[in-house]
Amino acid sequence: MNNHPIGLFDSGIGGTSIWKEVIKVLPNENTIYLADGKNAPYGEKTSEEIIALSIKNTEFLIAKGCKIIIVACNTATTNAIDYLRATYPIPFIGIEPAIKPAALYSKTGAIGILATKGTLSSKLFEKTANEYTKNITKIEQDGEGLVPLIEGGKLNSPETQQLLTKYLKPMLNFNIDHLVLGCTHYPYLIPQIQQILGTQVKIIDSGEAVAKQTKAVLEKNNLLATIIPNKVKHTLYINSSKAVLENIVKNVSVHKDIIEQNF
Ligand code: DGL
């Protein structure tokens, strides 16, 4: 089982922001990434729909022999991870908006959270937010429209710029000093976000933390791989156009196969 792949899934290309950290922290591991771009955005779907899509993605990755699955999507984690953990026998790693460190390190007592509607309205998000932000002002903003723009490869378009300005500028009136990125697509917008918020606002994304947590769970379960790095295999599957996925991982210098397939 040790040399079986780590599986990751997301509603599209966003979870590659996690995948990139995982292959840095765990260079001996094979990976399989699943981009369910055909069904993006998940953030506008009901909890039942998100759970059904998460089941489909999980079963695809289990059929490919994955030993552990990283739910590289905040929306799928906050809606479906309890169900997945209760249903399948392998370990699952999830990603949730990193509210805790933002609240802990905030000096102004105000933090912003940019996430999808599906995440902000989930019970798991509500629980975490209530636990860590008792004395903190938190400004929640639904990033509606951003995921389709990123899936369309429009990172630097005027539409993206306009939406980000509309969503983030008002947060400055509350004197936020941290912005939590609660969607794995959003790290691809960090330069634009930083330009709007200025350097005094710290942007928090959890990619590296998720990669380290994955390593810890593999260690604990005696599941670390023993493959030499130049024999490692990375396969990325996408059920929408593969050009955007190819573009977003083009600077990652590992051997990878990108496959467009209906699933
Ligand atoms: N990357 C997903 C997340 O982290 C995007 C959700 C969506 O497709 O709306 O929430």
Short mmCIF file of C-alpha atoms and ligand atoms in Angstrom, two decimals:
data_model
loop_
_atom_site.label_atom_id
_atom_site.label_comp_id
_atom_site.label_asym_id
_atom_site.label_seq_id
_atom_site.Cartn_x
_atom_site.Cartn_y
_atom_site.Cartn_z
CA MET A 1 0.00 0.00 0.00
CA ASN A 2 2.90 2.44 0.78
CA ASN A 3 3.69 3.17 -2.85
CA HIS A 4 0.07 3.66 -3.83
CA PRO A 5 -0.76 7.26 -4.81
CA ILE A 6 -2.06 10.13 -2.74
CA GLY A 7 -5.40 11.22 -4.24
CA LEU A 8 -6.60 14.82 -4.35
CA PHE A 9 -9.81 16.29 -5.72
CA ASP A 10 -11.35 19.69 -6.27
CA SER A 11 -14.14 21.22 -8.31
CA GLY A 12 -11.46 22.17 -10.82
CA ILE A 13 -7.94 23.54 -11.02
CA GLY A 14 -7.91 25.37 -7.64
CA GLY A 15 -6.78 22.36 -5.61
CA THR A 16 -3.53 22.35 -7.58
CA SER A 17 -2.49 25.10 -5.12
CA ILE A 18 -2.55 22.30 -2.51
CA TRP A 19 -1.08 19.67 -4.87
CA LYS A 20 1.96 21.92 -5.48
CA GLU A 21 2.66 22.06 -1.73
CA VAL A 22 2.10 18.32 -1.32
CA ILE A 23 4.68 17.37 -3.94
CA LYS A 24 7.18 19.78 -2.33
CA VAL A 25 6.72 18.37 1.18
CA LEU A 26 6.40 14.73 -0.01
CA PRO A 27 8.72 14.36 -3.05
CA ASN A 28 8.70 10.54 -2.90
CA GLU A 29 4.96 10.19 -3.29
CA ASN A 30 2.94 9.34 -6.41
CA THR A 31 -0.14 11.52 -6.77
CA ILE A 32 -3.42 11.49 -8.66
CA TYR A 33 -5.26 14.80 -8.97
CA LEU A 34 -8.87 14.97 -10.07
CA ALA A 35 -10.30 18.25 -11.39
CA ASP A 36 -14.10 18.08 -11.62
CA GLY A 37 -14.24 21.24 -13.75
CA LYS A 38 -17.41 20.05 -15.49
CA ASN A 39 -19.30 20.53 -12.22
CA ALA A 40 -17.64 23.79 -11.04
CA PRO A 41 -18.47 25.86 -9.13
CA TYR A 42 -19.36 23.66 -6.15
CA GLY A 43 -19.84 26.76 -4.00
CA GLU A 44 -23.23 27.51 -5.58
CA LYS A 45 -24.61 23.98 -5.06
CA THR A 46 -26.65 22.50 -2.21
CA SER A 47 -24.96 20.49 0.50
CA GLU A 48 -26.58 17.28 -0.87
CA GLU A 49 -25.19 17.98 -4.35
CA ILE A 50 -21.70 18.67 -2.96
CA ILE A 51 -21.78 15.40 -0.99
CA ALA A 52 -22.89 13.44 -4.10
CA LEU A 53 -20.04 14.94 -6.18
CA SER A 54 -17.54 14.24 -3.38
CA ILE A 55 -18.65 10.59 -3.34
CA LYS A 56 -18.18 10.35 -7.12
CA ASN A 57 -14.68 11.86 -6.88
CA THR A 58 -13.69 9.69 -3.91
CA GLU A 59 -14.80 6.49 -5.66
CA PHE A 60 -12.81 7.45 -8.77
CA LEU A 61 -9.66 7.93 -6.65
CA ILE A 62 -10.22 4.75 -4.61
CA ALA A 63 -10.66 2.77 -7.86
CA LYS A 64 -7.22 4.10 -8.89
CA GLY A 65 -5.76 2.66 -5.67
CA CYS A 66 -5.27 5.84 -3.62
CA LYS A 67 -4.07 5.18 -0.05
CA ILE A 68 -5.21 8.57 1.31
CA ILE A 69 -7.40 11.35 -0.09
CA ILE A 70 -6.90 15.07 0.29
CA VAL A 71 -10.14 16.92 -0.21
CA ALA A 72 -8.40 19.90 -1.83
CA CYS A 73 -11.53 22.02 -1.72
CA ASN A 74 -12.92 23.98 1.24
CA THR A 75 -16.47 23.66 -0.07
CA ALA A 76 -16.29 19.86 -0.34
CA THR A 77 -14.48 19.55 3.01
CA THR A 78 -16.92 21.67 4.98
CA ASN A 79 -19.93 19.87 3.48
CA ALA A 80 -18.80 16.29 2.92
CA ILE A 81 -15.76 15.24 4.94
CA ASP A 82 -17.72 13.82 7.88
CA TYR A 83 -19.68 11.64 5.47
CA LEU A 84 -16.53 10.53 3.59
CA ARG A 85 -14.66 9.64 6.80
CA ALA A 86 -17.61 7.64 8.07
CA THR A 87 -18.04 5.77 4.77
CA TYR A 88 -14.60 4.86 3.37
CA PRO A 89 -11.79 2.98 5.15
CA ILE A 90 -8.86 5.22 4.10
CA PRO A 91 -7.71 8.46 5.81
CA PHE A 92 -9.03 11.80 4.55
CA ILE A 93 -7.32 15.18 4.90
CA GLY A 94 -9.54 18.23 4.57
CA ILE A 95 -9.02 21.92 4.12
CA GLU A 96 -10.95 24.56 5.99
CA PRO A 97 -10.55 28.33 6.06
CA ALA A 98 -7.64 29.07 8.44
CA ILE A 99 -9.63 31.25 10.82
CA LYS A 100 -7.75 30.14 13.92
CA PRO A 101 -4.28 31.57 13.10
CA ALA A 102 -5.82 34.73 11.65
CA ALA A 103 -7.84 35.35 14.83
CA LEU A 104 -4.90 34.44 17.04
CA TYR A 105 -2.42 36.81 15.39
CA SER A 106 -4.77 39.70 14.62
CA LYS A 107 -3.71 42.94 16.31
CA THR A 108 -6.57 45.08 15.04
CA GLY A 109 -9.15 42.50 16.17
CA ALA A 110 -10.67 42.34 12.68
CA ILE A 111 -10.17 39.68 10.01
CA GLY A 112 -11.63 39.10 6.57
CA ILE A 113 -12.69 35.73 5.14
CA LEU A 114 -13.17 35.24 1.41
CA ALA A 115 -14.82 31.89 0.65
CA THR A 116 -17.62 30.33 -1.38
CA LYS A 117 -21.26 30.47 -0.37
CA GLY A 118 -21.18 26.69 0.13
CA THR A 119 -18.37 27.03 2.67
CA LEU A 120 -19.71 30.08 4.51
CA SER A 121 -23.13 28.46 4.93
CA SER A 122 -21.81 25.07 6.12
CA LYS A 123 -22.23 23.82 9.69
CA LEU A 124 -18.51 23.01 9.99
CA PHE A 125 -17.54 26.58 9.08
CA GLU A 126 -20.05 27.99 11.55
CA LYS A 127 -18.64 25.77 14.30
CA THR A 128 -15.00 26.73 13.63
CA ALA A 129 -15.84 30.43 13.26
CA ASN A 130 -17.76 30.49 16.55
CA GLU A 131 -14.97 28.70 18.34
CA TYR A 132 -12.13 31.03 17.35
CA THR A 133 -13.60 34.46 16.73
CA LYS A 134 -15.40 35.26 19.98
CA ASN A 135 -13.64 38.60 20.48
CA ILE A 136 -12.90 39.24 16.84
CA THR A 137 -14.80 41.12 14.16
CA LYS A 138 -14.99 38.84 11.15
CA ILE A 139 -16.02 40.10 7.77
CA GLU A 140 -17.29 37.19 5.65
CA GLN A 141 -17.48 37.65 1.91
CA ASP A 142 -18.85 35.20 -0.65
CA GLY A 143 -16.50 35.19 -3.66
CA GLU A 144 -19.31 34.43 -6.13
CA GLY A 145 -18.09 34.53 -9.72
CA LEU A 146 -14.37 34.17 -8.97
CA VAL A 147 -14.13 30.38 -9.42
CA PRO A 148 -15.63 30.40 -12.97
CA LEU A 149 -13.22 33.20 -13.94
CA ILE A 150 -10.23 31.22 -12.63
CA GLU A 151 -11.51 28.03 -14.33
CA GLY A 152 -11.72 30.10 -17.53
CA GLY A 153 -8.07 31.12 -17.18
CA LYS A 154 -9.01 34.77 -16.61
CA LEU A 155 -6.70 35.47 -13.68
CA ASN A 156 -5.68 38.92 -14.85
CA SER A 157 -8.89 40.02 -16.54
CA PRO A 158 -10.75 43.29 -15.83
CA GLU A 159 -13.77 41.22 -14.60
CA THR A 160 -11.61 39.49 -11.97
CA GLN A 161 -10.12 42.80 -10.90
CA GLN A 162 -13.58 44.38 -10.59
CA LEU A 163 -15.01 41.54 -8.52
CA LEU A 164 -12.02 41.46 -6.19
CA THR A 165 -12.19 45.22 -5.66
CA LYS A 166 -15.93 45.01 -4.94
CA TYR A 167 -15.47 42.17 -2.44
CA LEU A 168 -12.29 43.31 -0.68
CA LYS A 169 -12.19 47.11 -0.60
CA PRO A 170 -15.03 47.37 1.97
CA MET A 171 -13.04 45.14 4.34
CA LEU A 172 -10.47 47.89 4.71
CA ASN A 173 -13.13 50.07 6.39
CA PHE A 174 -13.14 47.52 9.20
CA ASN A 175 -9.37 47.77 9.58
CA ILE A 176 -8.73 44.07 8.93
CA ASP A 177 -5.11 42.95 9.28
CA HIS A 178 -5.59 39.35 8.02
CA LEU A 179 -7.47 37.94 5.06
CA VAL A 180 -8.22 34.22 5.12
CA LEU A 181 -8.47 32.61 1.69
CA GLY A 182 -11.23 30.05 2.19
CA CYS A 183 -11.14 28.54 -1.30
CA THR A 184 -8.25 26.69 -2.92
CA HIS A 185 -8.74 28.61 -6.17
CA TYR A 186 -7.99 31.97 -4.55
CA PRO A 187 -4.21 31.62 -3.94
CA TYR A 188 -3.89 32.11 -7.70
CA LEU A 189 -5.20 35.66 -7.16
CA ILE A 190 -2.79 36.62 -4.35
CA PRO A 191 -0.87 39.28 -6.35
CA GLN A 192 -4.12 41.03 -7.33
CA ILE A 193 -5.54 40.71 -3.80
CA GLN A 194 -2.39 42.09 -2.20
CA GLN A 195 -2.51 45.05 -4.52
CA ILE A 196 -6.04 45.91 -3.41
CA LEU A 197 -5.47 45.36 0.31
CA GLY A 198 -1.91 46.64 0.58
CA THR A 199 0.97 44.93 2.33
CA GLN A 200 -0.30 45.66 5.85
CA VAL A 201 -2.93 42.92 5.42
CA LYS A 202 -1.53 39.40 5.73
CA ILE A 203 -3.04 36.84 3.40
CA ILE A 204 -3.48 33.37 4.86
CA ASP A 205 -3.78 30.28 2.73
CA SER A 206 -3.43 26.79 4.10
CA GLY A 207 -1.67 24.84 1.35
CA GLU A 208 1.56 24.21 3.23
CA ALA A 209 -0.25 23.32 6.46
CA VAL A 210 -2.35 20.73 4.59
CA ALA A 211 0.77 19.20 3.02
CA LYS A 212 2.47 18.92 6.44
CA GLN A 213 -0.66 17.43 7.97
CA THR A 214 -0.77 14.86 5.14
CA LYS A 215 2.84 13.89 5.88
CA ALA A 216 2.05 13.51 9.59
CA VAL A 217 -0.97 11.28 8.89
CA LEU A 218 1.01 9.10 6.45
CA GLU A 219 3.76 8.74 9.05
CA LYS A 220 1.32 7.85 11.79
CA ASN A 221 -0.30 5.17 9.60
CA ASN A 222 3.06 3.81 8.33
CA LEU A 223 2.02 4.75 4.82
CA LEU A 224 4.96 6.86 3.60
CA ALA A 225 6.21 5.84 0.15
CA THR A 226 9.65 4.49 -0.63
CA ILE A 227 9.89 5.58 -4.27
CA ILE A 228 12.99 7.35 -5.54
CA PRO A 229 12.06 10.86 -6.76
CA ASN A 230 12.82 10.32 -10.46
CA LYS A 231 10.47 7.32 -10.54
CA VAL A 232 7.56 9.23 -8.98
CA LYS A 233 4.37 9.49 -11.10
CA HIS A 234 1.92 12.38 -11.10
CA THR A 235 -1.31 12.04 -13.07
CA LEU A 236 -3.86 14.84 -13.31
CA TYR A 237 -7.34 14.10 -14.65
CA ILE A 238 -9.79 16.78 -15.77
CA ASN A 239 -13.30 16.48 -17.19
CA SER A 240 -13.36 19.97 -18.73
CA SER A 241 -10.80 21.50 -21.09
CA LYS A 242 -7.27 20.48 -20.10
CA ALA A 243 -5.60 23.64 -21.47
CA VAL A 244 -6.28 25.65 -18.29
CA LEU A 245 -4.94 22.88 -16.07
CA GLU A 246 -1.82 22.53 -18.24
CA ASN A 247 -1.24 26.25 -17.98
CA ILE A 248 -1.63 26.46 -14.20
CA VAL A 249 0.89 23.64 -13.52
CA LYS A 250 3.28 24.39 -16.37
CA ASN A 251 5.99 25.79 -14.07
CA VAL A 252 5.96 22.79 -11.74
CA SER A 253 9.11 20.94 -12.69
CA VAL A 254 8.05 17.34 -12.11
CA HIS A 255 7.07 14.79 -14.72
CA LYS A 256 3.28 14.78 -15.01
CA ASP A 257 0.60 13.35 -17.27
CA ILE A 258 -2.50 15.45 -17.81
CA ILE A 259 -5.50 13.50 -19.05
CA GLU A 260 -8.81 14.94 -20.27
CA GLN A 261 -11.49 12.35 -19.59
CA ASN A 262 -15.20 12.26 -18.85
CA PHE A 263 -16.02 11.15 -15.30
N1 DGL B 1 -11.69 25.14 -4.71
C1 DGL B 1 -13.01 25.12 -4.17
C2 DGL B 1 -12.95 25.51 -2.69
O1 DGL B 1 -11.89 25.43 -2.08
C3 DGL B 1 -13.89 25.92 -5.06
C4 DGL B 1 -15.32 25.72 -4.83
C5 DGL B 1 -16.20 25.98 -6.01
O2 DGL B 1 -16.09 25.25 -6.98
O3 DGL B 1 -17.03 26.88 -5.88
O4 DGL B 1 -13.91 25.86 -2.07
#
